[in-house]
């Protein structure tokens, strides 16, 4: 899913909420689903999505150009006391 498709899908979800055709919980699930689909399909020639595995940062997803950069981004997002070199990341497929 490209960015434009993702934005259109989020807009559709918001429109349904505004029109009363969906409640907040359903809208949240729909938007989360769009974002997860976008993230799992995100890949350019320079960057891709990585997910942290294990320990405190498990499940954190970032976009980076390399595993080393992904570890640094995860460490910056999770906590200042997390050592980026100690983190494990894997490509989000």
PDB file of C-alpha atoms in Angstrom:
ATOM      1  CA  UNK A   1       0.000   0.000   0.000  1.00  0.00           C
ATOM      2  CA  UNK A   2       1.458   3.356  -0.953  1.00  0.00           C
ATOM      3  CA  UNK A   3       1.123   6.526   1.084  1.00  0.00           C
ATOM      4  CA  UNK A   4      -1.768   7.933  -0.958  1.00  0.00           C
ATOM      5  CA  UNK A   5      -3.781   4.714  -0.580  1.00  0.00           C
ATOM      6  CA  UNK A   6      -3.095   4.665   3.147  1.00  0.00           C
ATOM      7  CA  UNK A   7      -4.240   8.261   3.520  1.00  0.00           C
ATOM      8  CA  UNK A   8      -7.394   7.577   1.526  1.00  0.00           C
ATOM      9  CA  UNK A   9      -8.187   4.568   3.708  1.00  0.00           C
ATOM     10  CA  UNK A  10      -7.687   6.605   6.883  1.00  0.00           C
ATOM     11  CA  UNK A  11      -9.863   9.360   5.424  1.00  0.00           C
ATOM     12  CA  UNK A  12     -12.592   6.804   4.662  1.00  0.00           C
ATOM     13  CA  UNK A  13     -12.420   5.548   8.243  1.00  0.00           C
ATOM     14  CA  UNK A  14     -12.708   9.085   9.606  1.00  0.00           C
ATOM     15  CA  UNK A  15     -15.610   9.852   7.282  1.00  0.00           C
ATOM     16  CA  UNK A  16     -17.465   6.763   8.501  1.00  0.00           C
ATOM     17  CA  UNK A  17     -16.884   7.898  12.087  1.00  0.00           C
ATOM     18  CA  UNK A  18     -18.107  11.430  11.347  1.00  0.00           C
ATOM     19  CA  UNK A  19     -21.184  10.086   9.554  1.00  0.00           C
ATOM     20  CA  UNK A  20     -22.045   7.846  12.487  1.00  0.00           C
ATOM     21  CA  UNK A  21     -21.466   4.666  10.501  1.00  0.00           C
ATOM     22  CA  UNK A  22     -18.660   3.535  12.842  1.00  0.00           C
ATOM     23  CA  UNK A  23     -17.887   4.027  16.504  1.00  0.00           C
ATOM     24  CA  UNK A  24     -14.523   5.120  17.903  1.00  0.00           C
ATOM     25  CA  UNK A  25     -13.300   1.586  18.618  1.00  0.00           C
ATOM     26  CA  UNK A  26     -14.074   0.420  15.072  1.00  0.00           C
ATOM     27  CA  UNK A  27     -12.418   3.531  13.648  1.00  0.00           C
ATOM     28  CA  UNK A  28      -9.304   2.951  15.752  1.00  0.00           C
ATOM     29  CA  UNK A  29      -9.085  -0.680  14.569  1.00  0.00           C
ATOM     30  CA  UNK A  30      -9.496   0.364  10.952  1.00  0.00           C
ATOM     31  CA  UNK A  31      -6.839   3.097  11.152  1.00  0.00           C
ATOM     32  CA  UNK A  32      -4.459   0.759  12.995  1.00  0.00           C
ATOM     33  CA  UNK A  33      -4.983  -1.854  10.301  1.00  0.00           C
ATOM     34  CA  UNK A  34      -4.161   0.673   7.579  1.00  0.00           C
ATOM     35  CA  UNK A  35      -1.004   1.733   9.399  1.00  0.00           C
ATOM     36  CA  UNK A  36       0.122  -1.866   9.970  1.00  0.00           C
ATOM     37  CA  UNK A  37      -0.450  -2.709   6.311  1.00  0.00           C
ATOM     38  CA  UNK A  38       1.465   0.386   5.239  1.00  0.00           C
ATOM     39  CA  UNK A  39       4.357  -0.435   7.579  1.00  0.00           C
ATOM     40  CA  UNK A  40       4.633  -4.079   6.541  1.00  0.00           C
ATOM     41  CA  UNK A  41       4.684  -3.110   2.884  1.00  0.00           C
ATOM     42  CA  UNK A  42       7.009  -0.134   3.381  1.00  0.00           C
ATOM     43  CA  UNK A  43      10.262  -0.531   1.519  1.00  0.00           C
ATOM     44  CA  UNK A  44      12.171   1.792  -0.741  1.00  0.00           C
ATOM     45  CA  UNK A  45      15.551   1.307  -2.324  1.00  0.00           C
ATOM     46  CA  UNK A  46      17.078   3.193   0.619  1.00  0.00           C
ATOM     47  CA  UNK A  47      14.899   2.457   3.680  1.00  0.00           C
ATOM     48  CA  UNK A  48      12.691  -0.235   5.133  1.00  0.00           C
ATOM     49  CA  UNK A  49      10.744  -0.954   8.294  1.00  0.00           C
ATOM     50  CA  UNK A  50      12.463  -2.810  11.137  1.00  0.00           C
ATOM     51  CA  UNK A  51      10.929  -4.299  14.299  1.00  0.00           C
ATOM     52  CA  UNK A  52      12.784  -4.582  17.604  1.00  0.00           C
ATOM     53  CA  UNK A  53      12.746  -8.074  19.097  1.00  0.00           C
ATOM     54  CA  UNK A  54      13.381  -9.190  22.662  1.00  0.00           C
ATOM     55  CA  UNK A  55      13.765  -7.178  25.859  1.00  0.00           C
ATOM     56  CA  UNK A  56      12.197  -3.797  26.619  1.00  0.00           C
ATOM     57  CA  UNK A  57      11.926  -2.518  23.063  1.00  0.00           C
ATOM     58  CA  UNK A  58      10.143  -5.566  21.622  1.00  0.00           C
ATOM     59  CA  UNK A  59       7.575  -4.653  18.999  1.00  0.00           C
ATOM     60  CA  UNK A  60       8.831  -1.127  18.352  1.00  0.00           C
ATOM     61  CA  UNK A  61       8.830  -0.501  14.596  1.00  0.00           C
ATOM     62  CA  UNK A  62      10.972   2.148  12.903  1.00  0.00           C
ATOM     63  CA  UNK A  63      12.013   3.041   9.364  1.00  0.00           C
ATOM     64  CA  UNK A  64      15.758   3.065   8.740  1.00  0.00           C
ATOM     65  CA  UNK A  65      18.369   2.529   6.072  1.00  0.00           C
ATOM     66  CA  UNK A  66      20.198  -0.239   7.977  1.00  0.00           C
ATOM     67  CA  UNK A  67      19.838  -2.482  11.026  1.00  0.00           C
ATOM     68  CA  UNK A  68      22.381  -0.314  12.893  1.00  0.00           C
ATOM     69  CA  UNK A  69      20.370   2.834  12.210  1.00  0.00           C
ATOM     70  CA  UNK A  70      17.186   0.995  13.217  1.00  0.00           C
ATOM     71  CA  UNK A  71      18.746   0.003  16.568  1.00  0.00           C
ATOM     72  CA  UNK A  72      19.736   3.631  17.198  1.00  0.00           C
ATOM     73  CA  UNK A  73      16.242   4.881  16.374  1.00  0.00           C
ATOM     74  CA  UNK A  74      14.612   2.268  18.593  1.00  0.00           C
ATOM     75  CA  UNK A  75      16.939   3.137  21.473  1.00  0.00           C
ATOM     76  CA  UNK A  76      16.132   6.833  21.084  1.00  0.00           C
ATOM     77  CA  UNK A  77      12.393   6.149  21.114  1.00  0.00           C
ATOM     78  CA  UNK A  78      12.270   3.641  23.951  1.00  0.00           C
ATOM     79  CA  UNK A  79      14.534   5.052  26.652  1.00  0.00           C
ATOM     80  CA  UNK A  80      17.732   6.976  27.087  1.00  0.00           C
ATOM     81  CA  UNK A  81      19.334   4.164  29.087  1.00  0.00           C
ATOM     82  CA  UNK A  82      18.910   1.507  26.370  1.00  0.00           C
ATOM     83  CA  UNK A  83      22.149   0.565  24.625  1.00  0.00           C
ATOM     84  CA  UNK A  84      21.493   0.555  20.868  1.00  0.00           C
ATOM     85  CA  UNK A  85      24.221  -2.040  20.280  1.00  0.00           C
ATOM     86  CA  UNK A  86      22.437  -4.461  22.602  1.00  0.00           C
ATOM     87  CA  UNK A  87      19.143  -4.266  20.697  1.00  0.00           C
ATOM     88  CA  UNK A  88      18.056  -6.789  18.107  1.00  0.00           C
ATOM     89  CA  UNK A  89      16.031  -5.762  15.063  1.00  0.00           C
ATOM     90  CA  UNK A  90      14.622  -7.632  12.100  1.00  0.00           C
ATOM     91  CA  UNK A  91      13.147  -6.445   8.809  1.00  0.00           C
ATOM     92  CA  UNK A  92       9.385  -6.127   9.044  1.00  0.00           C
ATOM     93  CA  UNK A  93       7.970  -8.399   6.347  1.00  0.00           C
TER      94      UNK A  93
END
